[in-house]
Amino acid sequence: MNKTYTGDFIDEPLIQALLTETASLPKNQLEAIIEKARKAKGLTTQEVAALIQLEDETLLQKLFSAALEIKQKIYGKRLVLFAPLYLSNYCINNCVYCGYGCRNNQITRKKLTMDEIRDEVQALEELGHKRLMLDMGEDPELTPIEYVIDAMKTIYNTTKDNGAIRRVNIQIAATTVEEYKMLKEAGIGTYILFQETFHRETYSKMHPSGPKRDYNWHTTAVERAMEGGIDDVGMGVLYGLYDYRFEVVSLMLAINHLEEKFGIGPHTLSFPRMRAAEGVNLDTFPYLVSDDQFKKIIAVLRLAVPYTGMIISTRENPDYRDEIIDLGISQMSAGSCVGVGGYKAQLDNLKKGEHTAIEDSSQFQVADHRTPDEILRNICEAGYIPSYCTACYRKGRTGDRFMPLAKSGEIQNICQPNALLTLKEYLMDYATPETREIGEKAIQKHLAMIPNPQVKQMTIDELKKIETGERDLYF
Ligand code: SF4
Ligand code: SF4
């Protein structure tokens, strides 16, 4: 008998009640919640409801500094980089906010062949990438699960000089436990699925047709992924479809549900924000989130789930992206092409000295057009360590083996050295002379900050091995 999946844990009356009862807590109570959060042990849903409604400027500043403190306590100074790879824009859904919806007959539909995937992956490797996030529209006939599995195999088997993709994360439509098992067997890193909106009425308006219209099936996809053996799952809301306060409290309920059922929460949370796209008019979205509100959302969730990686995309402009990194972001995409294909062309342009990304605003518009090399350099200059680390997944530190390390902050002792090793590889193999100089200084600076003398010495030894030509070293 088929098991029924329901999204009943998103209890709308409860969410409204929590928001109402915490709408105007006295300042000292709100300060006490922020103080409690500094211990990096997380927050209750009620506390999250209170903080997400904060408007007081002094308290907001306290919230932001607590978020930065927690991020550094758990993850240190490293910032993990990845690239999205769009395999196909065929889609049988018609999401109102997305230019790939089947109503849009103004775009060229395309699905990458395995040869084209190989070309794209080699270009990504030449740009220095080690982690990919695969994305595509939903079309069970044109891009069935077998296509995704073949793409994963092609990616893992494609190398270029010292380049290799070491972790493939996947963002595809909600599916069955059986298909999640297949993804697990093929070596998926994290399975990511954005909820878009937890608000049922809005969800229904945003998804007028297609399989994605089924709220219960979509909202429980990460559960099925876990049942299929994928223990690193990523969640996210598309901020701007409905009231962000409702979405953040709902996200907490979804996280709690996962923790209760499987004993572990999401590996990552993503923070996409509603952007313009072809055929999408932003004026018709009354809940768009301002820069200040978005900062608050990120900071509150950093306090609420300190152990979870938080991801920002190229939808945000570079200056603002740098600002929100301080509030708790631990991963970001770098030098992204959001169209189907495009990395090979981008690399060809770079080789000709043209720093232009290939534009395709069909799904959403990109605001950060820096190349990976520029992004890496800027990250070093801002005092962080750019990282292409994929160690945990390859060492079997996933799911319930990863969470205790993250929850205790011990992960930092592994993240920092691994970030330095992958940065060194990048500098040796792909960096421009300017980035190499800045990157080497960053390595020396952060090496000196490793507190444990033994770990520091081991890192120095591994860095030397990379200088003599060894690659893919990690703790
Ligand atoms: Fe298709 Fe995804 Fe776009 Fe919806 S958001 S139209 S499912 S590609
Ligand atoms: Fe991520 Fe683990 Fe590497 Fe840290 S050590 S960056 S948690 S893969």
CSV table of C-alpha atoms and ligand atoms in Angstrom, one decimal:
chain,number,residue,atom,x,y,z
A,1,MET,CA,0.0,0.0,0.0
A,2,ASN,CA,1.3,3.5,-0.9
A,3,LYS,CA,2.2,5.6,2.1
A,4,THR,CA,0.4,8.9,2.3
A,5,TYR,CA,2.5,12.0,2.7
A,6,THR,CA,1.0,15.2,4.2
A,7,GLY,CA,2.4,18.6,5.0
A,8,ASP,CA,0.1,18.8,8.1
A,9,PHE,CA,3.1,19.8,10.2
A,10,ILE,CA,2.8,23.3,8.6
A,11,ASP,CA,0.0,24.2,10.9
A,12,GLU,CA,-1.2,27.6,9.7
A,13,PRO,CA,-3.4,28.5,12.7
A,14,LEU,CA,-0.5,27.7,15.0
A,15,ILE,CA,1.9,29.9,13.0
A,16,GLN,CA,-0.5,32.8,13.1
A,17,ALA,CA,-1.0,32.3,16.8
A,18,LEU,CA,2.8,32.3,17.4
A,19,LEU,CA,3.2,35.5,15.4
A,20,THR,CA,0.4,37.2,17.2
A,21,GLU,CA,1.5,36.3,20.8
A,22,THR,CA,5.1,37.4,20.1
A,23,ALA,CA,4.4,40.5,18.1
A,24,SER,CA,5.2,43.0,20.8
A,25,LEU,CA,7.4,41.4,23.4
A,26,PRO,CA,9.2,43.8,25.7
A,27,LYS,CA,12.7,44.8,24.8
A,28,ASN,CA,14.3,42.9,27.7
A,29,GLN,CA,12.7,39.6,26.7
A,30,LEU,CA,13.9,40.1,23.1
A,31,GLU,CA,17.4,40.8,24.4
A,32,ALA,CA,17.3,37.7,26.5
A,33,ILE,CA,16.4,35.6,23.4
A,34,ILE,CA,19.4,37.0,21.5
A,35,GLU,CA,21.6,36.4,24.5
A,36,LYS,CA,20.5,32.8,24.7
A,37,ALA,CA,21.2,32.4,21.0
A,38,ARG,CA,24.8,33.4,21.5
A,39,LYS,CA,25.4,30.0,23.1
A,40,ALA,CA,24.8,28.5,19.6
A,41,LYS,CA,22.3,25.9,20.8
A,42,GLY,CA,19.5,27.1,18.6
A,43,LEU,CA,16.1,28.7,19.3
A,44,THR,CA,12.5,27.5,19.7
A,45,THR,CA,9.9,28.3,17.1
A,46,GLN,CA,8.3,30.8,19.4
A,47,GLU,CA,11.6,32.6,19.9
A,48,VAL,CA,12.1,32.7,16.2
A,49,ALA,CA,8.6,34.2,15.8
A,50,ALA,CA,9.5,36.9,18.2
A,51,LEU,CA,12.9,37.8,16.5
A,52,ILE,CA,11.6,37.8,13.0
A,53,GLN,CA,9.2,40.6,14.0
A,54,LEU,CA,12.0,42.8,15.4
A,55,GLU,CA,12.0,46.4,14.1
A,56,ASP,CA,14.0,48.1,16.8
A,57,GLU,CA,17.3,49.3,15.3
A,58,THR,CA,19.4,48.7,18.5
A,59,LEU,CA,18.1,45.2,18.8
A,60,LEU,CA,18.6,44.5,15.1
A,61,GLN,CA,22.3,45.4,15.5
A,62,LYS,CA,22.5,43.0,18.4
A,63,LEU,CA,20.9,40.3,16.3
A,64,PHE,CA,23.4,40.9,13.5
A,65,SER,CA,26.4,40.7,15.8
A,66,ALA,CA,25.1,37.6,17.4
A,67,ALA,CA,24.7,36.0,14.0
A,68,LEU,CA,28.3,36.8,13.0
A,69,GLU,CA,29.6,35.4,16.3
A,70,ILE,CA,27.7,32.2,15.9
A,71,LYS,CA,28.8,31.7,12.3
A,72,GLN,CA,32.4,32.1,13.3
A,73,LYS,CA,32.0,29.8,16.3
A,74,ILE,CA,30.6,27.0,14.2
A,75,TYR,CA,32.2,27.4,10.7
A,76,GLY,CA,35.1,29.8,11.3
A,77,LYS,CA,36.2,32.0,8.4
A,78,ARG,CA,35.7,29.6,5.5
A,79,LEU,CA,33.2,30.2,2.7
A,80,VAL,CA,32.5,27.3,0.5
A,81,LEU,CA,32.1,27.9,-3.2
A,82,PHE,CA,30.1,26.0,-5.8
A,83,ALA,CA,28.6,26.4,-9.3
A,84,PRO,CA,25.1,25.6,-10.5
A,85,LEU,CA,24.8,23.6,-13.7
A,86,TYR,CA,21.5,23.7,-15.5
A,87,LEU,CA,20.9,20.5,-17.4
A,88,SER,CA,17.6,21.3,-19.0
A,89,ASN,CA,14.9,23.9,-19.1
A,90,TYR,CA,12.1,21.7,-20.4
A,91,CYS,CA,9.4,21.9,-17.8
A,92,ILE,CA,5.8,20.7,-17.5
A,93,ASN,CA,5.1,23.0,-14.5
A,94,ASN,CA,4.0,26.6,-14.8
A,95,CYS,CA,5.3,28.3,-11.7
A,96,VAL,CA,4.2,31.9,-11.8
A,97,TYR,CA,7.6,33.3,-10.6
A,98,CYS,CA,9.8,31.3,-13.1
A,99,GLY,CA,10.6,32.0,-16.7
A,100,TYR,CA,11.0,28.3,-17.4
A,101,GLY,CA,7.3,27.7,-16.9
A,102,CYS,CA,5.6,25.9,-19.8
A,103,ARG,CA,3.5,29.0,-20.7
A,104,ASN,CA,6.7,30.7,-21.8
A,105,ASN,CA,7.1,30.1,-25.6
A,106,GLN,CA,9.6,32.9,-26.0
A,107,ILE,CA,12.6,30.9,-24.8
A,108,THR,CA,14.6,28.2,-26.6
A,109,ARG,CA,14.1,24.9,-24.8
A,110,LYS,CA,17.2,22.8,-24.4
A,111,LYS,CA,18.5,19.7,-22.7
A,112,LEU,CA,22.3,19.1,-22.5
A,113,THR,CA,23.6,15.9,-24.2
A,114,MET,CA,26.2,13.9,-22.3
A,115,ASP,CA,28.8,15.3,-24.7
A,116,GLU,CA,27.7,18.9,-23.9
A,117,ILE,CA,27.7,18.1,-20.1
A,118,ARG,CA,31.3,16.9,-20.5
A,119,ASP,CA,32.3,20.2,-22.2
A,120,GLU,CA,30.5,22.2,-19.6
A,121,VAL,CA,32.2,20.2,-16.8
A,122,GLN,CA,35.7,20.6,-18.3
A,123,ALA,CA,35.1,24.4,-18.5
A,124,LEU,CA,33.9,24.4,-14.9
A,125,GLU,CA,37.0,22.5,-13.9
A,126,GLU,CA,39.2,25.0,-15.7
A,127,LEU,CA,37.5,27.7,-13.8
A,128,GLY,CA,38.6,25.9,-10.6
A,129,HIS,CA,35.3,24.4,-9.5
A,130,LYS,CA,35.1,21.2,-7.4
A,131,ARG,CA,31.4,21.3,-6.3
A,132,LEU,CA,28.4,21.5,-8.6
A,133,MET,CA,24.7,21.9,-8.0
A,134,LEU,CA,22.7,20.3,-10.8
A,135,ASP,CA,19.4,21.9,-11.6
A,136,MET,CA,16.7,21.4,-14.2
A,137,GLY,CA,13.0,21.8,-14.9
A,138,GLU,CA,10.6,18.9,-14.4
A,139,ASP,CA,9.8,16.7,-17.4
A,140,PRO,CA,9.6,13.0,-16.7
A,141,GLU,CA,9.6,12.1,-20.4
A,142,LEU,CA,12.5,14.2,-21.6
A,143,THR,CA,14.6,14.2,-18.5
A,144,PRO,CA,13.7,11.1,-16.4
A,145,ILE,CA,15.7,10.0,-13.4
A,146,GLU,CA,17.9,7.9,-15.7
A,147,TYR,CA,19.0,11.1,-17.5
A,148,VAL,CA,20.1,12.6,-14.1
A,149,ILE,CA,22.0,9.4,-13.2
A,150,ASP,CA,23.8,9.4,-16.5
A,151,ALA,CA,24.6,13.1,-16.1
A,152,MET,CA,26.1,12.4,-12.6
A,153,LYS,CA,28.2,9.6,-13.9
A,154,THR,CA,29.4,11.8,-16.8
A,155,ILE,CA,30.3,14.5,-14.3
A,156,TYR,CA,32.2,12.3,-11.9
A,157,ASN,CA,34.1,10.7,-14.8
A,158,THR,CA,35.1,14.0,-16.5
A,159,THR,CA,38.5,15.4,-15.5
A,160,LYS,CA,40.7,18.1,-17.0
A,161,ASP,CA,44.3,18.3,-16.0
A,162,ASN,CA,44.2,18.5,-12.2
A,163,GLY,CA,40.5,19.4,-12.3
A,164,ALA,CA,37.8,17.1,-11.0
A,165,ILE,CA,34.3,17.5,-9.7
A,166,ARG,CA,34.3,16.0,-6.2
A,167,ARG,CA,30.7,16.6,-5.1
A,168,VAL,CA,27.5,16.8,-7.0
A,169,ASN,CA,24.5,18.3,-5.2
A,170,ILE,CA,21.2,18.0,-6.9
A,171,GLN,CA,18.1,20.2,-7.1
A,172,ILE,CA,15.4,18.4,-9.0
A,173,ALA,CA,11.6,18.0,-8.6
A,174,ALA,CA,10.0,16.1,-5.7
A,175,THR,CA,10.1,12.3,-6.5
A,176,THR,CA,9.6,8.9,-5.0
A,177,VAL,CA,11.7,7.1,-2.4
A,178,GLU,CA,12.8,4.6,-5.1
A,179,GLU,CA,14.2,7.4,-7.3
A,180,TYR,CA,16.0,9.0,-4.3
A,181,LYS,CA,17.6,5.6,-3.6
A,182,MET,CA,18.9,5.7,-7.2
A,183,LEU,CA,20.4,9.2,-6.7
A,184,LYS,CA,22.0,8.0,-3.5
A,185,GLU,CA,23.6,5.0,-5.2
A,186,ALA,CA,24.9,7.3,-8.0
A,187,GLY,CA,26.8,9.4,-5.4
A,188,ILE,CA,24.5,12.4,-4.7
A,189,GLY,CA,26.0,15.0,-2.2
A,190,THR,CA,23.0,17.0,-0.9
A,191,TYR,CA,19.5,16.8,-2.3
A,192,ILE,CA,18.1,20.3,-2.3
A,193,LEU,CA,14.5,21.3,-2.8
A,194,PHE,CA,13.1,24.8,-2.3
A,195,GLN,CA,9.6,24.9,-0.8
A,196,GLU,CA,9.1,28.2,-2.6
A,197,THR,CA,6.2,29.1,-0.2
A,198,PHE,CA,4.8,27.3,2.8
A,199,HIS,CA,1.5,29.2,2.6
A,200,ARG,CA,-1.0,26.9,1.1
A,201,GLU,CA,-3.2,29.5,-0.7
A,202,THR,CA,-0.2,31.3,-2.1
A,203,TYR,CA,1.4,27.9,-3.1
A,204,SER,CA,-1.8,27.1,-5.0
A,205,LYS,CA,-1.8,30.5,-6.8
A,206,MET,CA,1.9,30.2,-7.7
A,207,HIS,CA,1.5,26.7,-9.1
A,208,PRO,CA,-1.5,26.7,-11.4
A,209,SER,CA,-0.7,23.4,-13.1
A,210,GLY,CA,1.7,20.5,-13.3
A,211,PRO,CA,2.8,18.0,-10.7
A,212,LYS,CA,4.4,20.6,-8.5
A,213,ARG,CA,0.9,21.9,-7.7
A,214,ASP,CA,0.6,19.1,-5.1
A,215,TYR,CA,1.6,20.9,-1.9
A,216,ASN,CA,1.7,17.7,0.2
A,217,TRP,CA,3.9,15.8,-2.2
A,218,HIS,CA,6.3,18.8,-2.6
A,219,THR,CA,6.5,19.7,1.1
A,220,THR,CA,7.4,16.1,2.1
A,221,ALA,CA,10.0,15.5,-0.6
A,222,VAL,CA,13.0,15.8,1.8
A,223,GLU,CA,11.4,13.2,4.0
A,224,ARG,CA,11.3,10.8,1.1
A,225,ALA,CA,14.8,11.7,0.2
A,226,MET,CA,15.9,10.7,3.8
A,227,GLU,CA,13.9,7.5,3.6
A,228,GLY,CA,15.8,6.8,0.3
A,229,GLY,CA,19.1,7.0,2.2
A,230,ILE,CA,20.1,10.6,1.3
A,231,ASP,CA,21.0,12.0,4.7
A,232,ASP,CA,22.1,15.5,3.6
A,233,VAL,CA,19.1,17.4,2.5
A,234,GLY,CA,18.8,21.1,1.8
A,235,MET,CA,15.7,23.3,2.2
A,236,GLY,CA,14.8,26.9,1.3
A,237,VAL,CA,12.0,29.4,0.7
A,238,LEU,CA,11.8,31.7,-2.3
A,239,TYR,CA,11.5,34.9,-0.3
A,240,GLY,CA,9.0,37.4,-1.8
A,241,LEU,CA,6.1,35.1,-2.6
A,242,TYR,CA,4.3,35.5,0.7
A,243,ASP,CA,4.9,37.2,4.1
A,244,TYR,CA,8.5,36.5,5.2
A,245,ARG,CA,7.5,36.2,8.9
A,246,PHE,CA,5.0,33.4,8.1
A,247,GLU,CA,7.7,31.7,5.9
A,248,VAL,CA,10.4,31.8,8.5
A,249,VAL,CA,8.2,30.3,11.3
A,250,SER,CA,6.9,27.7,8.8
A,251,LEU,CA,10.5,26.8,7.9
A,252,MET,CA,11.2,26.2,11.6
A,253,LEU,CA,8.2,23.8,11.8
A,254,ALA,CA,9.5,21.9,8.8
A,255,ILE,CA,13.0,21.7,10.3
A,256,ASN,CA,11.6,20.5,13.7
A,257,HIS,CA,9.5,17.9,11.8
A,258,LEU,CA,12.6,16.6,10.1
A,259,GLU,CA,14.6,16.5,13.4
A,260,GLU,CA,11.7,14.7,15.2
A,261,LYS,CA,11.4,12.1,12.4
A,262,PHE,CA,15.0,11.4,11.5
A,263,GLY,CA,17.0,12.9,14.4
A,264,ILE,CA,18.8,15.3,12.1
A,265,GLY,CA,17.9,18.6,10.6
A,266,PRO,CA,18.7,20.0,7.1
A,267,HIS,CA,22.3,20.1,6.0
A,268,THR,CA,21.8,23.4,4.3
A,269,LEU,CA,19.3,26.3,4.0
A,270,SER,CA,19.2,28.3,0.8
A,271,PHE,CA,18.2,31.9,0.6
A,272,PRO,CA,16.9,32.7,-2.9
A,273,ARG,CA,15.0,36.0,-3.2
A,274,MET,CA,12.3,36.8,-5.8
A,275,ARG,CA,14.0,38.3,-8.9
A,276,ALA,CA,12.8,39.5,-12.3
A,277,ALA,CA,12.8,36.9,-15.1
A,278,GLU,CA,11.6,36.7,-18.6
A,279,GLY,CA,7.8,37.0,-18.7
A,280,VAL,CA,7.7,37.7,-14.9
A,281,ASN,CA,6.5,41.1,-13.7
A,282,LEU,CA,7.7,41.9,-10.2
A,283,ASP,CA,4.9,44.5,-9.7
A,284,THR,CA,2.5,41.6,-9.3
A,285,PHE,CA,4.3,40.3,-6.2
A,286,PRO,CA,3.1,42.3,-3.2
A,287,TYR,CA,5.4,40.5,-0.6
A,288,LEU,CA,8.8,41.3,-2.1
A,289,VAL,CA,11.5,41.4,0.7
A,290,SER,CA,13.6,44.5,1.1
A,291,ASP,CA,17.4,44.3,1.7
A,292,ASP,CA,17.0,45.1,5.4
A,293,GLN,CA,14.2,42.5,5.9
A,294,PHE,CA,16.4,39.9,4.0
A,295,LYS,CA,19.3,40.6,6.4
A,296,LYS,CA,17.0,40.0,9.3
A,297,ILE,CA,15.8,36.7,7.9
A,298,ILE,CA,19.3,35.4,7.4
A,299,ALA,CA,20.4,36.5,10.9
A,300,VAL,CA,17.4,35.0,12.7
A,301,LEU,CA,17.9,31.7,10.9
A,302,ARG,CA,21.6,31.7,11.7
A,303,LEU,CA,20.6,32.0,15.4
A,304,ALA,CA,17.8,29.4,15.1
A,305,VAL,CA,19.7,26.6,13.4
A,306,PRO,CA,23.4,27.3,14.1
A,307,TYR,CA,24.6,23.9,12.8
A,308,THR,CA,23.2,24.4,9.3
A,309,GLY,CA,25.1,25.6,6.2
A,310,MET,CA,23.5,28.7,4.7
A,311,ILE,CA,23.7,29.4,1.0
A,312,ILE,CA,23.3,32.5,-1.0
A,313,SER,CA,23.2,32.7,-4.8
A,314,THR,CA,24.2,35.1,-7.6
A,315,ARG,CA,20.8,36.6,-7.5
A,316,GLU,CA,22.2,39.2,-5.1
A,317,ASN,CA,24.6,42.0,-6.1
A,318,PRO,CA,28.3,41.7,-5.0
A,319,ASP,CA,28.3,44.5,-2.4
A,320,TYR,CA,25.2,43.2,-0.7
A,321,ARG,CA,26.4,39.6,-0.9
A,322,ASP,CA,29.5,40.6,1.0
A,323,GLU,CA,27.4,42.3,3.6
A,324,ILE,CA,25.2,39.3,4.2
A,325,ILE,CA,28.1,36.9,4.4
A,326,ASP,CA,28.9,38.4,7.8
A,327,LEU,CA,25.4,37.5,9.0
A,328,GLY,CA,25.9,33.8,8.7
A,329,ILE,CA,26.3,32.7,5.1
A,330,SER,CA,28.7,29.7,4.8
A,331,GLN,CA,28.3,28.8,1.1
A,332,MET,CA,27.8,30.7,-2.1
A,333,SER,CA,27.8,30.2,-5.9
A,334,ALA,CA,30.6,31.8,-7.8
A,335,GLY,CA,30.7,32.8,-11.5
A,336,SER,CA,27.3,31.3,-12.3
A,337,CYS,CA,25.6,30.7,-15.6
A,338,VAL,CA,21.9,30.3,-15.0
A,339,GLY,CA,21.1,29.3,-18.5
A,340,VAL,CA,21.4,25.8,-19.9
A,341,GLY,CA,25.0,25.6,-21.0
A,342,GLY,CA,27.2,28.7,-21.0
A,343,TYR,CA,30.3,27.8,-19.0
A,344,LYS,CA,32.3,26.8,-22.1
A,345,ALA,CA,31.4,30.1,-23.8
A,346,GLN,CA,32.2,32.0,-20.6
A,347,LEU,CA,35.6,30.3,-20.4
A,348,ASP,CA,36.3,31.0,-24.0
A,349,ASN,CA,35.5,34.7,-23.4
A,350,LEU,CA,37.8,34.8,-20.4
A,351,LYS,CA,40.6,33.3,-22.4
A,352,LYS,CA,40.1,36.1,-24.9
A,353,GLY,CA,40.3,38.6,-22.0
A,354,GLU,CA,36.6,39.4,-22.0
A,355,HIS,CA,35.2,39.2,-18.5
A,356,THR,CA,31.7,38.7,-19.6
A,357,ALA,CA,29.3,36.1,-18.3
A,358,ILE,CA,26.8,34.5,-20.8
A,359,GLU,CA,23.5,36.1,-20.0
A,360,ASP,CA,20.3,34.1,-19.8
A,361,SER,CA,17.7,35.7,-17.6
A,362,SER,CA,15.0,33.1,-18.4
A,363,GLN,CA,14.7,31.6,-14.9
A,364,PHE,CA,15.9,34.6,-12.9
A,365,GLN,CA,18.3,37.5,-13.3
A,366,VAL,CA,21.8,37.3,-12.0
A,367,ALA,CA,23.1,40.3,-10.1
A,368,ASP,CA,26.7,39.1,-9.4
A,369,HIS,CA,28.7,38.9,-12.6
A,370,ARG,CA,32.2,38.5,-11.1
A,371,THR,CA,34.3,35.6,-12.3
A,372,PRO,CA,35.3,32.9,-9.8
A,373,ASP,CA,38.8,34.3,-9.7
A,374,GLU,CA,37.5,37.8,-8.8
A,375,ILE,CA,35.1,36.4,-6.2
A,376,LEU,CA,37.9,34.3,-4.7
A,377,ARG,CA,40.2,37.4,-4.5
A,378,ASN,CA,37.4,39.5,-3.0
A,379,ILE,CA,36.7,36.8,-0.3
A,380,CYS,CA,40.4,36.7,0.7
A,381,GLU,CA,40.5,40.5,0.9
A,382,ALA,CA,37.4,40.5,3.1
A,383,GLY,CA,39.2,38.3,5.6
A,384,TYR,CA,37.5,35.0,4.7
A,385,ILE,CA,39.0,31.8,3.2
A,386,PRO,CA,37.3,30.7,0.0
A,387,SER,CA,36.9,26.9,0.1
A,388,TYR,CA,36.3,24.2,-2.5
A,389,CYS,CA,36.3,21.5,0.3
A,390,THR,CA,34.3,18.4,-0.2
A,391,ALA,CA,35.9,16.3,2.6
A,392,CYS,CA,33.0,15.4,4.8
A,393,TYR,CA,31.0,13.7,2.1
A,394,ARG,CA,34.0,11.7,1.0
A,395,LYS,CA,35.0,10.8,4.5
A,396,GLY,CA,31.5,9.6,5.3
A,397,ARG,CA,30.8,12.5,7.6
A,398,THR,CA,27.2,13.0,6.5
A,399,GLY,CA,23.9,13.0,8.3
A,400,ASP,CA,24.1,11.9,11.9
A,401,ARG,CA,27.9,11.6,11.7
A,402,PHE,CA,28.1,15.2,10.6
A,403,MET,CA,25.6,16.9,12.8
A,404,PRO,CA,27.3,16.3,16.2
A,405,LEU,CA,30.5,17.9,14.8
A,406,ALA,CA,28.6,20.9,13.4
A,407,LYS,CA,26.5,21.3,16.6
A,408,SER,CA,29.5,21.3,18.8
A,409,GLY,CA,31.5,23.7,16.5
A,410,GLU,CA,34.3,21.1,16.3
A,411,ILE,CA,33.8,21.1,12.5
A,412,GLN,CA,35.7,24.3,12.4
A,413,ASN,CA,39.0,22.4,13.2
A,414,ILE,CA,38.4,20.5,10.0
A,415,CYS,CA,36.9,23.2,7.8
A,416,GLN,CA,39.7,25.7,8.2
A,417,PRO,CA,42.6,23.5,7.2
A,418,ASN,CA,40.6,22.0,4.4
A,419,ALA,CA,39.7,25.4,3.1
A,420,LEU,CA,43.4,26.4,3.1
A,421,LEU,CA,44.3,23.2,1.2
A,422,THR,CA,41.7,23.7,-1.5
A,423,LEU,CA,42.6,27.4,-1.8
A,424,LYS,CA,46.2,26.4,-2.3
A,425,GLU,CA,45.2,24.0,-5.1
A,426,TYR,CA,43.3,26.8,-6.7
A,427,LEU,CA,46.2,29.2,-6.5
A,428,MET,CA,48.6,26.7,-8.0
A,429,ASP,CA,46.3,25.6,-10.8
A,430,TYR,CA,43.9,28.4,-11.9
A,431,ALA,CA,44.5,31.8,-10.2
A,432,THR,CA,45.6,35.0,-12.0
A,433,PRO,CA,48.9,36.4,-10.7
A,434,GLU,CA,47.0,39.1,-8.7
A,435,THR,CA,44.8,36.5,-7.0
A,436,ARG,CA,47.7,34.2,-6.3
A,437,GLU,CA,49.6,36.9,-4.4
A,438,ILE,CA,46.5,37.9,-2.3
A,439,GLY,CA,45.6,34.3,-1.8
A,440,GLU,CA,49.1,33.3,-0.6
A,441,LYS,CA,49.0,36.1,2.0
A,442,ALA,CA,45.6,34.9,3.1
A,443,ILE,CA,46.9,31.3,3.6
A,444,GLN,CA,49.7,32.5,5.8
A,445,LYS,CA,47.4,34.7,7.8
A,446,HIS,CA,44.8,32.0,8.5
A,447,LEU,CA,47.4,29.3,9.1
A,448,ALA,CA,48.8,31.4,11.9
A,449,MET,CA,45.3,31.5,13.4
A,450,ILE,CA,44.9,27.7,13.7
A,451,PRO,CA,44.9,27.2,17.5
A,452,ASN,CA,45.9,23.6,17.7
A,453,PRO,CA,49.7,23.3,17.0
A,454,GLN,CA,49.4,19.7,15.8
A,455,VAL,CA,46.6,20.6,13.3
A,456,LYS,CA,48.7,23.6,12.2
A,457,GLN,CA,51.8,21.5,11.5
A,458,MET,CA,49.7,18.9,9.6
A,459,THR,CA,48.3,21.6,7.5
A,460,ILE,CA,51.7,23.1,6.8
A,461,ASP,CA,52.9,19.6,5.7
A,462,GLU,CA,49.9,19.1,3.4
A,463,LEU,CA,50.4,22.5,1.9
A,464,LYS,CA,54.0,21.6,1.0
A,465,LYS,CA,52.8,18.4,-0.7
A,466,ILE,CA,50.5,20.5,-2.9
A,467,GLU,CA,53.4,22.7,-3.8
A,468,THR,CA,55.2,19.6,-5.0
A,469,GLY,CA,52.3,18.5,-7.2
A,470,GLU,CA,50.1,16.4,-5.0
A,471,ARG,CA,46.3,17.1,-5.2
A,472,ASP,CA,43.1,16.3,-3.4
A,473,LEU,CA,44.5,16.3,0.1
A,474,TYR,CA,42.0,16.7,3.0
A,475,PHE,CA,41.3,15.9,6.6
B,1,SF4,FE1,9.8,24.5,-13.8
B,1,SF4,FE2,11.2,24.7,-11.6
B,1,SF4,FE3,10.7,26.9,-13.1
B,1,SF4,FE4,8.7,25.7,-11.7
B,1,SF4,S1,10.6,26.7,-10.8
B,1,SF4,S2,8.6,26.4,-13.8
B,1,SF4,S3,9.3,23.6,-11.7
B,1,SF4,S4,11.9,25.1,-13.7
B,2,SF4,FE1,32.1,21.3,4.5
B,2,SF4,FE2,33.1,19.3,5.9
B,2,SF4,FE3,34.7,20.6,4.2
B,2,SF4,FE4,33.8,21.8,6.5
B,2,SF4,S1,35.2,20.0,6.3
B,2,SF4,S2,33.9,22.7,4.4
B,2,SF4,S3,31.8,21.0,6.6
B,2,SF4,S4,32.9,19.4,3.6
